[in-house]
Short mmCIF file of C-alpha atoms in Angstrom, two decimals:
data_model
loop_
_atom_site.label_atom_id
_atom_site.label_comp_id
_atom_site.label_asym_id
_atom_site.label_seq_id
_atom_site.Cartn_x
_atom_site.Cartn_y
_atom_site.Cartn_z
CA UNK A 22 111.53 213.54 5.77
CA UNK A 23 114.43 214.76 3.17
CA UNK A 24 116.46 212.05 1.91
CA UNK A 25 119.52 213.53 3.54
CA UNK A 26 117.74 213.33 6.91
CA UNK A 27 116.92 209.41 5.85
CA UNK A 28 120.67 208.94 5.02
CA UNK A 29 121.31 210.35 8.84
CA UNK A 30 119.07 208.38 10.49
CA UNK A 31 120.35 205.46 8.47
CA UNK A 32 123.83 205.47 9.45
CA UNK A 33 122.88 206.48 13.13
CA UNK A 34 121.62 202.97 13.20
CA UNK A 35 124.34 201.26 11.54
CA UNK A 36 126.72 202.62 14.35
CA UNK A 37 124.38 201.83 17.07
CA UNK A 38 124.06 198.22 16.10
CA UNK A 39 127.66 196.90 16.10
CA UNK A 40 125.96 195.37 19.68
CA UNK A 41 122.34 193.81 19.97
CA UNK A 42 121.45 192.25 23.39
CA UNK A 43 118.50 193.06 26.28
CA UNK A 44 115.30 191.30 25.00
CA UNK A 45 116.13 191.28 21.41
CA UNK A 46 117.82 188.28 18.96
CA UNK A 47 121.67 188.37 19.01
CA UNK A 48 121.88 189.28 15.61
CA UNK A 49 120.62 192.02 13.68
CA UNK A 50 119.71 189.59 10.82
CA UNK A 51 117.32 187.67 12.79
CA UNK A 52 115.41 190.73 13.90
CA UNK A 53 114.58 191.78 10.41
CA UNK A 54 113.75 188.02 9.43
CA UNK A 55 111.50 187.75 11.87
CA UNK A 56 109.92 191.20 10.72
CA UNK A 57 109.63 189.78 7.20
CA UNK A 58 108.08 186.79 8.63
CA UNK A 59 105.47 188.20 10.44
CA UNK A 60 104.62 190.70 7.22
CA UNK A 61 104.12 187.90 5.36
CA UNK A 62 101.58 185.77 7.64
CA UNK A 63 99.42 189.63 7.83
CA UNK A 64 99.83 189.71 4.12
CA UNK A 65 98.38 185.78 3.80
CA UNK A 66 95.20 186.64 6.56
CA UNK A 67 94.21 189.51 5.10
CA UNK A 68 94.31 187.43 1.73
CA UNK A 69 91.60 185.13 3.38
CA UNK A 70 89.75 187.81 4.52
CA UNK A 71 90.40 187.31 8.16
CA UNK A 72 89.89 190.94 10.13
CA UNK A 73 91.22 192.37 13.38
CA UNK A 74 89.45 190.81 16.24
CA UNK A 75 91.35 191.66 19.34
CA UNK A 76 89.08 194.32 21.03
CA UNK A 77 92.33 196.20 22.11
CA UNK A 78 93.86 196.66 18.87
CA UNK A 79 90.78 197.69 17.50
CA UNK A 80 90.47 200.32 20.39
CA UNK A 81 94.51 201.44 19.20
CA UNK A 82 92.68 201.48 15.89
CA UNK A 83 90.37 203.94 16.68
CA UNK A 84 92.38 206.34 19.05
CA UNK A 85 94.50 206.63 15.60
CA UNK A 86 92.08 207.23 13.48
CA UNK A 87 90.31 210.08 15.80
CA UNK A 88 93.39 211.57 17.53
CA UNK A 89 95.44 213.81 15.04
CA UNK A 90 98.73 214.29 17.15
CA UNK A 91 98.85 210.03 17.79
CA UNK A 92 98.11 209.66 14.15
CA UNK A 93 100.87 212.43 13.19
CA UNK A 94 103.78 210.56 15.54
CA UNK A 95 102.38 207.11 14.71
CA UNK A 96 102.67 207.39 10.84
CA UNK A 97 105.89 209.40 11.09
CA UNK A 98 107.20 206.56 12.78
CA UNK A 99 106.78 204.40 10.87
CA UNK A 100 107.78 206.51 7.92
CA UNK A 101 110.78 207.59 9.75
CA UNK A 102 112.27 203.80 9.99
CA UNK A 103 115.35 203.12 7.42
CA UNK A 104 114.37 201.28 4.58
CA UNK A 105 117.08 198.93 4.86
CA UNK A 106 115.22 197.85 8.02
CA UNK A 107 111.12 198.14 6.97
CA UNK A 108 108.76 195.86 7.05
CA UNK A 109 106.06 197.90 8.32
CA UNK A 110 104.70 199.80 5.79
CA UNK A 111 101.63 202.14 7.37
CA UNK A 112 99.17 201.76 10.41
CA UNK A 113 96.62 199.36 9.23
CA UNK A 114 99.80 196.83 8.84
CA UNK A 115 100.59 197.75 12.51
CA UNK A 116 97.63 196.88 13.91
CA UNK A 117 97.52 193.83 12.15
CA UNK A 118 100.71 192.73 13.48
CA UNK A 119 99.67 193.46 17.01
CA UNK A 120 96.47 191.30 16.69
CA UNK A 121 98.58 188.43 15.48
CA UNK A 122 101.11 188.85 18.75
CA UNK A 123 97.87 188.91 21.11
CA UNK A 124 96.83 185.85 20.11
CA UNK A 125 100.12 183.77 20.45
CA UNK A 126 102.84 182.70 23.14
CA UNK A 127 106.33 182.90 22.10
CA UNK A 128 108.58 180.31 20.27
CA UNK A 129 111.53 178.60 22.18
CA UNK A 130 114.89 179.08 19.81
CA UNK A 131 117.96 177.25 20.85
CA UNK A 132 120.34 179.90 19.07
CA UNK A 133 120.58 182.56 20.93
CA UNK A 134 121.44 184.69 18.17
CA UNK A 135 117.73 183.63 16.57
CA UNK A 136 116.04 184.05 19.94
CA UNK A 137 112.81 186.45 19.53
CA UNK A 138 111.29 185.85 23.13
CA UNK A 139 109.65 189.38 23.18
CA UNK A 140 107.58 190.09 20.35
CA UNK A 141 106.54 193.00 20.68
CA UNK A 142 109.90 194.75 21.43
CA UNK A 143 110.93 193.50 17.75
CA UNK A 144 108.22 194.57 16.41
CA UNK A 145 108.61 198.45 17.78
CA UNK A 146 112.74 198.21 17.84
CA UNK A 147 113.35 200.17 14.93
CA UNK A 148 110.22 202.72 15.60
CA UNK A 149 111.89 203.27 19.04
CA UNK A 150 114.57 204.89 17.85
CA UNK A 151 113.04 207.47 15.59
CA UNK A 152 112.15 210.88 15.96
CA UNK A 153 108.58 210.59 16.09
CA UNK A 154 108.77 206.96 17.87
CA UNK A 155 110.06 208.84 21.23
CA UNK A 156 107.69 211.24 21.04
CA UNK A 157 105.17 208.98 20.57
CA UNK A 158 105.67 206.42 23.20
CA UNK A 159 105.85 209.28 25.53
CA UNK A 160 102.15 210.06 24.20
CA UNK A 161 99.60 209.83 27.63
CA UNK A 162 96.53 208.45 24.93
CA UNK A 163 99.30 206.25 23.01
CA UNK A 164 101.28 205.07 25.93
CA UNK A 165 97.71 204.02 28.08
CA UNK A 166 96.24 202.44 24.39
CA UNK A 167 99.31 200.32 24.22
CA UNK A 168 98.79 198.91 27.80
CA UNK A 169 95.60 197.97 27.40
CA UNK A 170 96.87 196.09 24.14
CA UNK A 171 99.49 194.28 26.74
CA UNK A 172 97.48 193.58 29.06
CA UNK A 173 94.86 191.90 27.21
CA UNK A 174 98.12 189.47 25.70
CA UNK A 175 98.66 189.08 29.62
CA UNK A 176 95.54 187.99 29.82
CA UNK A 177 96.16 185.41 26.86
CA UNK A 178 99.50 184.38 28.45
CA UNK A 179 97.63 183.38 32.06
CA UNK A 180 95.43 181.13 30.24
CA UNK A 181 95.38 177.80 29.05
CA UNK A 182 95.91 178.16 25.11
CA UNK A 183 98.81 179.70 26.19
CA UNK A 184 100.58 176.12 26.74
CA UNK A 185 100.20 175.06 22.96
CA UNK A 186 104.11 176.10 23.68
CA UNK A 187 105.07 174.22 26.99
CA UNK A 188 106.35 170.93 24.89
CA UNK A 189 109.09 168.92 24.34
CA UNK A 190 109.59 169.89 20.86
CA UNK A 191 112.08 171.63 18.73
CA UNK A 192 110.13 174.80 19.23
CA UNK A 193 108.92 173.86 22.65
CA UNK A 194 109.60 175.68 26.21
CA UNK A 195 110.34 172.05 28.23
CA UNK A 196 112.90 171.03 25.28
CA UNK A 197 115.96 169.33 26.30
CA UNK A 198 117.70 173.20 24.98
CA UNK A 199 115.37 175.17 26.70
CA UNK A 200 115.74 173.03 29.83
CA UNK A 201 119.15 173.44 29.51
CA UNK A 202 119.71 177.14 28.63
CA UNK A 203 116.86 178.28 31.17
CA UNK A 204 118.51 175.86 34.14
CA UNK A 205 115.11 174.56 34.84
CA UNK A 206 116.93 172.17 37.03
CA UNK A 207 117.06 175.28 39.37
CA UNK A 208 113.19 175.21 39.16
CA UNK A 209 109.83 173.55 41.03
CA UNK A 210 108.58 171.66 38.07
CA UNK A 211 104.55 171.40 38.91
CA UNK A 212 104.35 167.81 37.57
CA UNK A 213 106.95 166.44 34.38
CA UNK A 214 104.61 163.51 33.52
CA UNK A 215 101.75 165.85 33.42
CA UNK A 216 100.60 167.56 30.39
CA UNK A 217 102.86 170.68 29.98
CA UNK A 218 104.66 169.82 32.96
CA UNK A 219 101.85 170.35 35.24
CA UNK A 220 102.08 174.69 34.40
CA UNK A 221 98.79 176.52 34.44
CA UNK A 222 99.91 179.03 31.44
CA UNK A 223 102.76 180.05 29.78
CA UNK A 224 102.95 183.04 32.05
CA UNK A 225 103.13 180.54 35.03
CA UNK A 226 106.01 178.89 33.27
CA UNK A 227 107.56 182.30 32.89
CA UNK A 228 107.27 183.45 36.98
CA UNK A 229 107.82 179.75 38.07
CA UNK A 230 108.95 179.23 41.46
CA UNK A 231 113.21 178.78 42.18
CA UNK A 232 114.03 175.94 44.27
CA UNK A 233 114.67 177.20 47.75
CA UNK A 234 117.63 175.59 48.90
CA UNK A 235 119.70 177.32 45.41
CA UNK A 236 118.39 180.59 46.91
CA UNK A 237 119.22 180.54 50.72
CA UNK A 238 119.05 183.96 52.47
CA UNK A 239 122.02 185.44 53.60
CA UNK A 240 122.66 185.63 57.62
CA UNK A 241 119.10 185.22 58.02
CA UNK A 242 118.97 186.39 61.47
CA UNK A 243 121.33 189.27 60.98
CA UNK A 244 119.30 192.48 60.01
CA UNK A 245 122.58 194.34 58.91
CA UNK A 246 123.26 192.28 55.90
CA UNK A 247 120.98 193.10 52.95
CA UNK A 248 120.07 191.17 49.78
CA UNK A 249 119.42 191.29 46.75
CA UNK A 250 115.42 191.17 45.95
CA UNK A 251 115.82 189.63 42.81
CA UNK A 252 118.17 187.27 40.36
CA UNK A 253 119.79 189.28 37.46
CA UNK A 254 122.56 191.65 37.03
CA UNK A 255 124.19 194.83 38.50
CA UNK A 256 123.37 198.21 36.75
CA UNK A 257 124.93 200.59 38.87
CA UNK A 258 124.28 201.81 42.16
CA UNK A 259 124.94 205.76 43.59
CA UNK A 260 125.06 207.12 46.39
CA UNK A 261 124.20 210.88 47.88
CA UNK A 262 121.24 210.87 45.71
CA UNK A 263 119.31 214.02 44.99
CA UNK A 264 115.72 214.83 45.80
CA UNK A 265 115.07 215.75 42.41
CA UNK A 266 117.58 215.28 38.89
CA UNK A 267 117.34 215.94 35.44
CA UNK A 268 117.29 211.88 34.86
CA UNK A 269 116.85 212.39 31.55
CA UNK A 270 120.14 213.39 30.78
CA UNK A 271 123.45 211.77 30.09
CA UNK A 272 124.58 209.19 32.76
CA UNK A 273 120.44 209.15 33.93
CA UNK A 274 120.87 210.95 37.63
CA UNK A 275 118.56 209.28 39.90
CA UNK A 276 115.60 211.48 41.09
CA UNK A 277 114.13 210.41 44.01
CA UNK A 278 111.08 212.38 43.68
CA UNK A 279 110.26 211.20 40.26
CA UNK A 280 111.35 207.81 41.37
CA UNK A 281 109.07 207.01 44.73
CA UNK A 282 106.24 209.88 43.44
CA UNK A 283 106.74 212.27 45.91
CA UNK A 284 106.08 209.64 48.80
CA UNK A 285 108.85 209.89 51.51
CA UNK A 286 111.12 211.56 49.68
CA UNK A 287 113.57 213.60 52.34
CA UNK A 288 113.76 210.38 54.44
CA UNK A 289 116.16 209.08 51.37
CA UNK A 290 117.82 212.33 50.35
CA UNK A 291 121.85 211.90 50.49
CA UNK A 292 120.49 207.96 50.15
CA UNK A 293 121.64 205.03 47.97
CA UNK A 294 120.25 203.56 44.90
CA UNK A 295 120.96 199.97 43.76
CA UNK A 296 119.57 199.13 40.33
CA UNK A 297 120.04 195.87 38.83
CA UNK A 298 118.73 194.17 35.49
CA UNK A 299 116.62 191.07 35.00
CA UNK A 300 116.99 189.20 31.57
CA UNK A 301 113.79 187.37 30.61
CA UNK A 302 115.32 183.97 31.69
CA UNK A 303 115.90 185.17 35.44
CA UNK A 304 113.86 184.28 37.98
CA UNK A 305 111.31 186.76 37.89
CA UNK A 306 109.66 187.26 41.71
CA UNK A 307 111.14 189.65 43.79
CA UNK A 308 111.56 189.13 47.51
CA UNK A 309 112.08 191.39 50.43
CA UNK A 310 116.07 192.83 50.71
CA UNK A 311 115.59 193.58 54.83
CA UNK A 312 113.04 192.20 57.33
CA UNK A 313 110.58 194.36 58.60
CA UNK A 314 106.53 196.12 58.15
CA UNK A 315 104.98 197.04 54.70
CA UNK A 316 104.21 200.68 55.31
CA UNK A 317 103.15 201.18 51.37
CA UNK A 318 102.47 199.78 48.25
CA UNK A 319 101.52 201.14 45.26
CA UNK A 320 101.44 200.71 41.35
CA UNK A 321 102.73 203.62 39.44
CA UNK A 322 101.61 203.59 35.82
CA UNK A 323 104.08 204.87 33.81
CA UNK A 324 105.43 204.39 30.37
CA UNK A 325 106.56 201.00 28.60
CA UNK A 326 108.68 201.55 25.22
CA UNK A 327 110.51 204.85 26.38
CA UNK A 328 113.98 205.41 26.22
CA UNK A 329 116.45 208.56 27.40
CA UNK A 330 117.62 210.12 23.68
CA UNK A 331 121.02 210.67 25.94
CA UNK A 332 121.15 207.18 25.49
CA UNK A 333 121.64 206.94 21.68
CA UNK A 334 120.08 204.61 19.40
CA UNK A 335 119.16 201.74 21.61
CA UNK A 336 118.94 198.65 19.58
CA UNK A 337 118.09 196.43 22.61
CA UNK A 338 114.84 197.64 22.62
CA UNK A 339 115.14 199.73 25.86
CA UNK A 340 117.75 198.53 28.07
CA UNK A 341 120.26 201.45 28.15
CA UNK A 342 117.74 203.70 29.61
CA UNK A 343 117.30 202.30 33.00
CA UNK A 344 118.44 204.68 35.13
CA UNK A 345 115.58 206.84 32.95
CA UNK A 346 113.18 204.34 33.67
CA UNK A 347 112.88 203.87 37.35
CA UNK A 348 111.59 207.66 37.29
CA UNK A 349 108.97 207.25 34.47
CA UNK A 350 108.31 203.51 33.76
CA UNK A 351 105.41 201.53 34.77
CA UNK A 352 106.86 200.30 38.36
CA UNK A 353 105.60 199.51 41.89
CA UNK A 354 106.56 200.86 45.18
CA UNK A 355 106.86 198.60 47.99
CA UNK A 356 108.07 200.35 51.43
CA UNK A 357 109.79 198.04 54.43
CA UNK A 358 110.67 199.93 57.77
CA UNK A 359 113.58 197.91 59.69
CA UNK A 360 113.13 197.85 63.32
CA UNK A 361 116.51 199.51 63.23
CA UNK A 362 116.43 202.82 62.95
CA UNK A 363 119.66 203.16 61.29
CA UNK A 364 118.41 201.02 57.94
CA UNK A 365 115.16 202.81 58.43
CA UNK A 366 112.86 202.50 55.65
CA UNK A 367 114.04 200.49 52.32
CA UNK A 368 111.56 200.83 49.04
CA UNK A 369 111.89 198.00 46.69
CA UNK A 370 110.54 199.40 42.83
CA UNK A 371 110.02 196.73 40.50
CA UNK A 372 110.47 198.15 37.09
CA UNK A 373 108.71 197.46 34.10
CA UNK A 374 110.63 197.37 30.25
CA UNK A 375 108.69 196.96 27.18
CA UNK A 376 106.65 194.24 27.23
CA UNK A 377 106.04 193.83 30.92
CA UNK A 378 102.54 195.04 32.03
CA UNK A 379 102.29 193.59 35.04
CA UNK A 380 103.57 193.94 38.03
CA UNK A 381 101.78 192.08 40.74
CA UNK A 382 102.10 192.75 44.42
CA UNK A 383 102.03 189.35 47.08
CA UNK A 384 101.72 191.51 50.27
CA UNK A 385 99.91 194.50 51.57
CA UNK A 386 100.20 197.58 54.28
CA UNK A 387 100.47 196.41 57.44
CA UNK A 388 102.34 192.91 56.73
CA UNK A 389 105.43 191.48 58.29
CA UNK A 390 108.07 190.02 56.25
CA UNK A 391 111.09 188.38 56.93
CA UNK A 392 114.43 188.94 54.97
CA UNK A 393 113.97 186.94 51.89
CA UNK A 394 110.05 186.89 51.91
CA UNK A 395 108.36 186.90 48.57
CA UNK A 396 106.92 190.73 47.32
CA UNK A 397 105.61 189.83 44.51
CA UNK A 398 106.53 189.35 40.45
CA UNK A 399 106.57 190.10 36.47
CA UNK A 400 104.48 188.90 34.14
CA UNK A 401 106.45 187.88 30.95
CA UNK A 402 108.73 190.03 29.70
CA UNK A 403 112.16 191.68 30.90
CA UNK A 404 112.60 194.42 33.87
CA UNK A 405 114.49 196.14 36.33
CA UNK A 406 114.95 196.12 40.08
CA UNK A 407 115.82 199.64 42.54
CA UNK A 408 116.48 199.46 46.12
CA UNK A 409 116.30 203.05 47.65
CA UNK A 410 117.67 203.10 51.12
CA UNK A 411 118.27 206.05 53.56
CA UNK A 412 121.03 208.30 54.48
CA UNK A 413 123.49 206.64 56.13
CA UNK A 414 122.03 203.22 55.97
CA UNK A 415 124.75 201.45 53.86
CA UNK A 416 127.53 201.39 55.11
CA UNK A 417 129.07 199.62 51.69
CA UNK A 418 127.95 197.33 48.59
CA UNK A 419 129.44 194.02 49.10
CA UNK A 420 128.80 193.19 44.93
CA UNK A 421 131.16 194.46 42.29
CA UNK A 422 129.85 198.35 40.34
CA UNK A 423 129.20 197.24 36.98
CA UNK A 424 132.03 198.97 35.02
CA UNK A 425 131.09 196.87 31.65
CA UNK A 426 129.72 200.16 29.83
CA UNK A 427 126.35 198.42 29.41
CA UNK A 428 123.42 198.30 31.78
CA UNK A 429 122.25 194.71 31.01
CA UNK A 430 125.40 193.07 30.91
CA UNK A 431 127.04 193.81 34.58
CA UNK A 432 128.23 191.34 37.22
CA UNK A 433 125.50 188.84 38.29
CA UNK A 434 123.07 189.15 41.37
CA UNK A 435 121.33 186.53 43.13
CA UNK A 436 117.80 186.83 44.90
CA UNK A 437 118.80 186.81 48.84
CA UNK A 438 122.51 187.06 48.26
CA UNK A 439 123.95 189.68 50.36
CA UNK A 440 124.54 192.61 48.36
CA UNK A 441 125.43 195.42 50.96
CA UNK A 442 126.49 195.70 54.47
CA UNK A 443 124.52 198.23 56.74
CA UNK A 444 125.72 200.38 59.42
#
């Protein structure tokens, strides 16, 4: 790249920063620290001769190596990232950094502004936004090479060495901070004598269950008031929604046949879309918004670290793009058909962001559930909720539009709150 095309990207990302939220540290400072940090612990193993042993990133290694194109995008990515901001150098450091991540839980930080609870959207932040990054998180090879490196961290999150981070210590989950700024009061604590607190994992920690009685279900018994399937925060919602949209463009149009994969599709044209935001310290299982019969569910795989370039330079590692996301992230489909025909059918999409590479389904075709029933829920990481419902089914949205200007910071949603009123 020319250094004048450096100098462009370069101040692109000094505008686009004067704001870092989603799933990132507050502060700009503590991203690149923590980049520095983790260059420095690859630099010390491969000083004692320690090698890349997670079977995943090896496989990443590998694709790289073979693959021209992925090679091409994933060096110029790298290359591509402001030098003010560069820590990693070329591919073989990449890796390495990914091994290290696959192998460890997350820190608890008390400062919010020093918060790095997702890993792995830190370490890709600044590749994100370049050139080559979008292109090459929008790779098919890349994009499925980098799930299987998430899902084998899944894996190391559901299981037991997981918890060497579930303690009551400065850097500990269960700290009197953590309890505080997560409100596990709001929680079912396993057992708090028990080692960790009685959790399995860290990832059991993460999708813990909410108290019921802080989340009662709206008119229970009254199938025209509809909640909200999950805790978090308003995106937007918008109504008269097309069959199909160019959602990649500015102000992300929904596009339902993009969205639900060509399943259903004219039984929501002219229908509603409510999309709402979960941070990672919402409650993170999604329940059902109506009462009614499972007709389908399905997991889409889709993409993880992809953002809309209509967005700008997202420095919150993904979280302006969400309207862009429900049509091409990894996501589920979960359809609910209301014995009244005016609601109809409902389809609940739990949305992956980033680090999220799971999304695990609690009921199948055929099942009943009452308003308020569990779905399912997200492994760690952060995500996004959209309710599709019919033409003519809402009759109005009972929560306030978010009119903030950002799509992770609107007015907040609670799981089996009423959110609309149907007709």
């Amino acid at each position: 790249m020319s250094d004048n095309g450096e100098q462009e990207i370069e101040e692109r990302y000094r505008r686009s920063f004067g704001r870092v939220a989603g799933y990132l540290p507050k502060s700009r400072a503590a991203v690149d620290a923590w980049q520095k940090e983790l260059k420095a612990a690859i630099a010390k193993a491969r000083g004692e001769g320690r090698r890349i042993v997670s079977p995943s990133v090896m496989a990443l290694g590998r694709l790289i190596e073979n693959d021209g194109i992925v090679r091409m995008y994933v060096t110029e990515m790298i290359d591509q990232v402001p030098p003010s901001h560069k820590q990693i150098d070329d591919v073989a450091e990449l890796l390495a950094a990914l091994d290290v991540i696959t192998r460890s839980a997350p820190l608890y930080n008390r400062d919010p502004a020093e918060q790095n609870s997702f890993p792995v959207s830190t370490l890709f932040t600044y590749m994100m936004m370049t050139p080559a990054g979008e292109a090459a998180f929008r790779n098919a090879a890349f994009n499925d090479a980098i799930r299987a490196v998430l899902q084998e961290w899944c894996l190391f999150l559901d299981g037991p060495e997981s918890r060497s981070v579930l303690n009551e210590g400065e850097h500990g989950w269960l700290s009197q901070p953590a309890y505080q700024q997560n409100q596990l009061y709001q929680f079912v604590i396993p057992d708090r004598a028990a080692p960790h607190w009685g959790f399995a994992s860290f990832n059991a920690y993460f999708h813990r269950q909410i108290k019921p009685e802080l989340r009662p279900v709206s008119a229970p018994h009254d199938p025209k008031v509809i909640v909200s399937a999950n805790d978090g925060s308003v995106v937007t919602w918008e109504r008269d929604v097309r069959a199909s949209a160019r959602f990649w463009l500015k102000g992300q149009p929904y596009s339902l046949h993009d969205m639900l994969r060509g399943h259903d599709v004219e039984r929501f044209v002219g229908g509603d879309v409510f999309q709402s935001f979960l941070s990672g310290a919402d409650y993170h299982r999604w329940r059902a918004p109506i009462a009614g019969r499972v007709t389908r569910v399905e997991r889409v795989e889709g993409l993880m670290f992809s953002d809309a370039e209509s967005a700008g330079l997202d420095p919150t590692a993904a979280t302006y793009s969400q309207g862009y996301e429900a049509s091409v992230n990894t996501r589920g489909l979960v359809f609910i058909e209301s014995d009244d025909p005016v609601i109809g059918v409902v389809c609940v999409i739990p949305i992956g962001i980033t680090e999220i590479s799971s999304v695990s389904f609690g009921v199948g075709v055929g099942d009943m559930v009452a308003k308020g029933d569990e779905l399912g829920y997200f492994s760690y990481g952060g995500s996004s909720m959209a309710l599709v419902f019919q033409q003519g089914a809402i009759r109005r949205f009972t929560v306030p539009q978010n009119t903030s200007g950002n799509q992770d910071d609107g007015p907040p949603i609670f799981v089996n709150a009423q959110i609309a009123f149907a007709n």
